[in-house]
Amino acid sequence: MARVVVDVMLKPEILDPQGQAVASALPRLGVDDVTSVRIGRRIEIEFAGEPDLDRAREIADKLLANPVIEDFALHIAEGDSQESQPAEAPA
């Protein structure tokens, strides 16, 4: 079974209140060297056979991400580990 990972993040120009809340809380934990935090989503899509990057890109673009405020990146997951390899950027 092949797995494609889709990482969805708010575009850099969009305010991220969750990320700001985490960044504001870090000094209370003794973490003073973090300048910014952005919160996103990770979605895993499993395909029978080989991973279909074009289909995964279509799914992400039409269903998983809001193209007005979010960007996404695709990665092919390697084996059962959490490691992944970046797929080519969309054209």
Short mmCIF file of C-alpha atoms in Angstrom, two decimals:
data_model
loop_
_atom_site.label_atom_id
_atom_site.label_comp_id
_atom_site.label_asym_id
_atom_site.label_seq_id
_atom_site.Cartn_x
_atom_site.Cartn_y
_atom_site.Cartn_z
CA MET A 1 0.00 0.00 0.00
CA ALA A 2 1.39 3.41 -0.96
CA ARG A 3 0.80 6.51 1.11
CA VAL A 4 0.92 10.16 0.06
CA VAL A 5 1.15 12.78 2.78
CA VAL A 6 -0.48 16.16 2.24
CA ASP A 7 0.72 19.01 4.46
CA VAL A 8 -1.71 21.94 4.50
CA MET A 9 -0.59 25.30 5.89
CA LEU A 10 -2.06 28.78 5.98
CA LYS A 11 -0.43 31.06 3.42
CA PRO A 12 2.31 33.23 4.97
CA GLU A 13 0.25 36.41 4.63
CA ILE A 14 -2.73 34.90 6.54
CA LEU A 15 -2.86 35.52 10.30
CA ASP A 16 -2.42 32.31 12.33
CA PRO A 17 -4.00 32.89 15.77
CA GLN A 18 -3.32 29.30 16.92
CA GLY A 19 0.34 29.65 16.05
CA GLN A 20 0.50 33.00 17.82
CA ALA A 21 -1.06 31.48 20.95
CA VAL A 22 1.53 28.69 20.99
CA ALA A 23 4.38 31.15 20.40
CA SER A 24 3.10 33.34 23.25
CA ALA A 25 2.97 30.37 25.64
CA LEU A 26 6.48 29.10 24.94
CA PRO A 27 8.31 31.60 27.21
CA ARG A 28 6.25 30.28 30.15
CA LEU A 29 7.82 26.89 29.41
CA GLY A 30 11.28 28.39 29.37
CA VAL A 31 11.58 28.43 25.59
CA ASP A 32 12.80 31.87 24.57
CA ASP A 33 14.50 31.26 21.22
CA VAL A 34 11.39 30.55 19.06
CA THR A 35 10.38 33.55 16.97
CA SER A 36 7.33 32.18 15.14
CA VAL A 37 4.95 29.19 15.14
CA ARG A 38 2.56 28.22 12.33
CA ILE A 39 -0.10 25.52 12.80
CA GLY A 40 -1.14 23.25 9.92
CA ARG A 41 -2.67 19.87 9.10
CA ARG A 42 -1.19 16.57 7.92
CA ILE A 43 -3.41 14.27 5.87
CA GLU A 44 -2.35 10.77 4.77
CA ILE A 45 -3.91 9.24 1.65
CA GLU A 46 -3.35 5.51 1.04
CA PHE A 47 -3.45 4.17 -2.52
CA ALA A 48 -3.63 0.54 -3.65
CA GLY A 49 -0.47 -0.04 -5.66
CA GLU A 50 1.77 2.88 -6.60
CA PRO A 51 1.12 6.36 -5.18
CA ASP A 52 -0.76 8.55 -7.65
CA LEU A 53 0.65 12.05 -7.13
CA ASP A 54 -1.57 13.62 -9.77
CA ARG A 55 -4.69 12.20 -8.11
CA ALA A 56 -3.43 13.22 -4.65
CA ARG A 57 -2.74 16.75 -5.93
CA GLU A 58 -6.28 16.93 -7.35
CA ILE A 59 -7.76 15.71 -4.03
CA ALA A 60 -5.74 18.25 -2.07
CA ASP A 61 -6.58 21.12 -4.41
CA LYS A 62 -10.32 20.40 -4.62
CA LEU A 63 -11.09 19.03 -1.15
CA LEU A 64 -8.35 19.24 1.48
CA ALA A 65 -7.04 22.79 1.11
CA ASN A 66 -8.74 26.13 0.61
CA PRO A 67 -6.61 27.67 -2.18
CA VAL A 68 -7.63 31.19 -1.16
CA ILE A 69 -5.95 30.99 2.27
CA GLU A 70 -3.93 27.74 2.29
CA ASP A 71 -0.99 26.15 0.50
CA PHE A 72 -0.25 22.43 0.40
CA ALA A 73 2.72 20.19 -0.25
CA LEU A 74 2.74 16.51 -1.23
CA HIS A 75 5.18 13.89 0.03
CA ILE A 76 5.47 10.19 -0.70
CA ALA A 77 5.68 8.34 2.62
CA GLU A 78 8.49 5.80 2.76
CA GLY A 79 7.61 2.44 4.35
CA ASP A 80 5.97 2.42 7.78
CA SER A 81 8.13 5.20 9.21
CA GLN A 82 7.11 8.80 9.62
CA GLU A 83 9.88 9.82 7.21
CA SER A 84 8.76 11.17 3.87
CA GLN A 85 10.27 12.32 0.61
CA PRO A 86 9.02 15.58 -0.98
CA ALA A 87 7.19 15.12 -4.24
CA GLU A 88 7.78 17.49 -7.12
CA ALA A 89 6.15 20.88 -6.69
CA PRO A 90 2.96 21.45 -8.69
CA ALA A 91 3.49 23.12 -12.04
#
